[in-house]
Coordinates of C-alpha atoms in Angstrom, one line a residue:
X1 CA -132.5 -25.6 -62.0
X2 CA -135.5 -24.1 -62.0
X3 CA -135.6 -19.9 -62.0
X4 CA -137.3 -19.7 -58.8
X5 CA -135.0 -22.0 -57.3
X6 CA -132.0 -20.0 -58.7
X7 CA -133.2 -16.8 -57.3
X8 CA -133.5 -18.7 -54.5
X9 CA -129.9 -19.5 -54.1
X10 CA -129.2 -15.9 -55.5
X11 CA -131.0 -14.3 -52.5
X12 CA -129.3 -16.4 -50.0
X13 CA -126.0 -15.9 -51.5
X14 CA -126.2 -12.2 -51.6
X15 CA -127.4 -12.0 -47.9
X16 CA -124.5 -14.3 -46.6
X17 CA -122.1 -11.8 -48.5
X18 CA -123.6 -8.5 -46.7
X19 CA -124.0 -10.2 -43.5
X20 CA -120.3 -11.0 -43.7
X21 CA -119.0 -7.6 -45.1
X22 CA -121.2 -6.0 -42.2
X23 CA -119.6 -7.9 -39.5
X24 CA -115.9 -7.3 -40.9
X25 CA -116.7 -3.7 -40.9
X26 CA -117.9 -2.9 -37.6
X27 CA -114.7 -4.9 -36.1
X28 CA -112.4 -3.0 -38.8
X29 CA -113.9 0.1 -37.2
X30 CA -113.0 0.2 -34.2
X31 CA -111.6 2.7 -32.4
X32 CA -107.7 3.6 -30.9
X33 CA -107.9 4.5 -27.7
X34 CA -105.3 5.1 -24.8
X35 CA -105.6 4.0 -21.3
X36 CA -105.9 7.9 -20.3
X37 CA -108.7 8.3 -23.2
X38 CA -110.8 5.3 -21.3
X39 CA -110.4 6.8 -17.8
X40 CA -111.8 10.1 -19.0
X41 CA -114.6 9.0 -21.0
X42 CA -116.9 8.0 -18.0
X43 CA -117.7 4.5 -19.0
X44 CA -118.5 5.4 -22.8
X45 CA -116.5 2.6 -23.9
X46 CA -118.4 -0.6 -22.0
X47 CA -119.7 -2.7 -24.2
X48 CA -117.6 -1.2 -27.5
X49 CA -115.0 -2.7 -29.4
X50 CA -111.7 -0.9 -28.9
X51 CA -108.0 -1.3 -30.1
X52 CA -106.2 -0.3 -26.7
X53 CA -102.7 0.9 -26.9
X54 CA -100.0 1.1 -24.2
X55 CA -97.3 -0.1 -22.8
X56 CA -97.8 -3.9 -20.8
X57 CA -96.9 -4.1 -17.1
X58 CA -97.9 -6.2 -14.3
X59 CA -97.9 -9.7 -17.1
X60 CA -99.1 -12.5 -15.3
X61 CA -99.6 -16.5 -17.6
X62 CA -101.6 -18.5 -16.3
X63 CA -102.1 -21.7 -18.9
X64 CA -104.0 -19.6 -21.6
X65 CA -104.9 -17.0 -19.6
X66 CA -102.9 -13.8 -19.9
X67 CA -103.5 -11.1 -17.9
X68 CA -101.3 -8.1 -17.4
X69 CA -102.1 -4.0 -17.7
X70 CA -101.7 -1.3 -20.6
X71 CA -100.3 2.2 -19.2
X72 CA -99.6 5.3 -20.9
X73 CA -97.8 6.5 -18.3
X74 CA -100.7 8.4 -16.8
X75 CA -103.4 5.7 -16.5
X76 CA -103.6 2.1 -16.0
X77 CA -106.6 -0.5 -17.8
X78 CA -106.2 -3.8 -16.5
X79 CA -106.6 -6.5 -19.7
X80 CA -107.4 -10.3 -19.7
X81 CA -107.2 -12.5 -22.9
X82 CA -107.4 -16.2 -23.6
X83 CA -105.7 -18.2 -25.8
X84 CA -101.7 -18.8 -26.7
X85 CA -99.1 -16.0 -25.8
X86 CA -97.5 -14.1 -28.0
X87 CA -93.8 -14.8 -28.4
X88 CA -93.1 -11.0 -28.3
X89 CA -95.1 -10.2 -25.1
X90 CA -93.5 -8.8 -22.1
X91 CA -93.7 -6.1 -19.5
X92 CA -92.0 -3.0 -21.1
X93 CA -93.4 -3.4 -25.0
X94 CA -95.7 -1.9 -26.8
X95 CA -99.1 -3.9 -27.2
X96 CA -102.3 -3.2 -28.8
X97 CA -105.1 -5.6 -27.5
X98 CA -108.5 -5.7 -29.6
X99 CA -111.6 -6.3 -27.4
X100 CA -114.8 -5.2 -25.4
X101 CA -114.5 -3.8 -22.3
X102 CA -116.4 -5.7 -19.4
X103 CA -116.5 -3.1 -15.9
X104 CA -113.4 -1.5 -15.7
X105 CA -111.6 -3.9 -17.7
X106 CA -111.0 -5.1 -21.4
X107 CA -111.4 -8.5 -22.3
X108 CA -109.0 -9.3 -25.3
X109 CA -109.9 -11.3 -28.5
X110 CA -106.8 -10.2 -30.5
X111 CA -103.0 -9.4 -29.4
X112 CA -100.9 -7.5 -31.6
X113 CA -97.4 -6.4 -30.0
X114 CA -95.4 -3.8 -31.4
X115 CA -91.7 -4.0 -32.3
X116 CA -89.3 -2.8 -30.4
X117 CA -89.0 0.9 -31.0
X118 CA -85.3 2.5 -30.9
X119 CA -81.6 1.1 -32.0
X120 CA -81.1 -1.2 -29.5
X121 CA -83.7 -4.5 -29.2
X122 CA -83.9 -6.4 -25.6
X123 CA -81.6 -9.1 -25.8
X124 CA -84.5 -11.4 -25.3
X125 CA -85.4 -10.8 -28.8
X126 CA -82.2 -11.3 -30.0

């Protein structure tokens, strides 16, 4: 290879690696928020990426559409997310849903639920 091809390659290289460290970051960094953080904050969330928190009620399958709410017990965010459901997902447990907010609701790209917290597990997960 020639040297101005190898810089060439180089270049490219080194750009594909910061582009794909900079978009790993800024979905590693998003924030933790609660249902009753999101109601106070006066739409400062739309268009953000968020890890939202809560407890799941209201679950509703459709095919590969989920959608159900996340509560803290004080406020409610209504969540919708496509793709397969997770074994583990039910009303009562602990969720964390990864995704932008869209109006007053936020649209899922990732499901992580929690396990059960306490002695005793539901005998569904027995």
């Amino acid at each position: 290879m020639r040297r101005k091809n190898k810089l060439l390659v180089t270049t490219v290289g080194i750009l594909v690696l910061l582009a794909t460290l900079g978009a790993t970051s800024m979905n590693a960094s998003a924030a933790f928020v609660s249902p009753t953080k999101v109601s106070e904050s006066d739409g400062a969330y739309q268009g953000e990426w968020v890890n939202l928190e809560g407890v799941v009620t209201d679950l509703e399958v459709d095919g590969e559409t989920i959608t159900f709410a996340v509560t803290d017990e004080n406020h409610t965010v209504p969540v919708v997310y496509e793709g397969t459901v997770p074994d583990t997902l039910q009303d009562g447990r602990v969720v964390v849903a990864k995704g932008q907010f869209e109006g007053d609701r936020l649209v899922a790209n990732k499901l992580s639920v929690r396990a059960h917290e306490g002695e005793e597990r539901p005998e569904s997960t027995r």
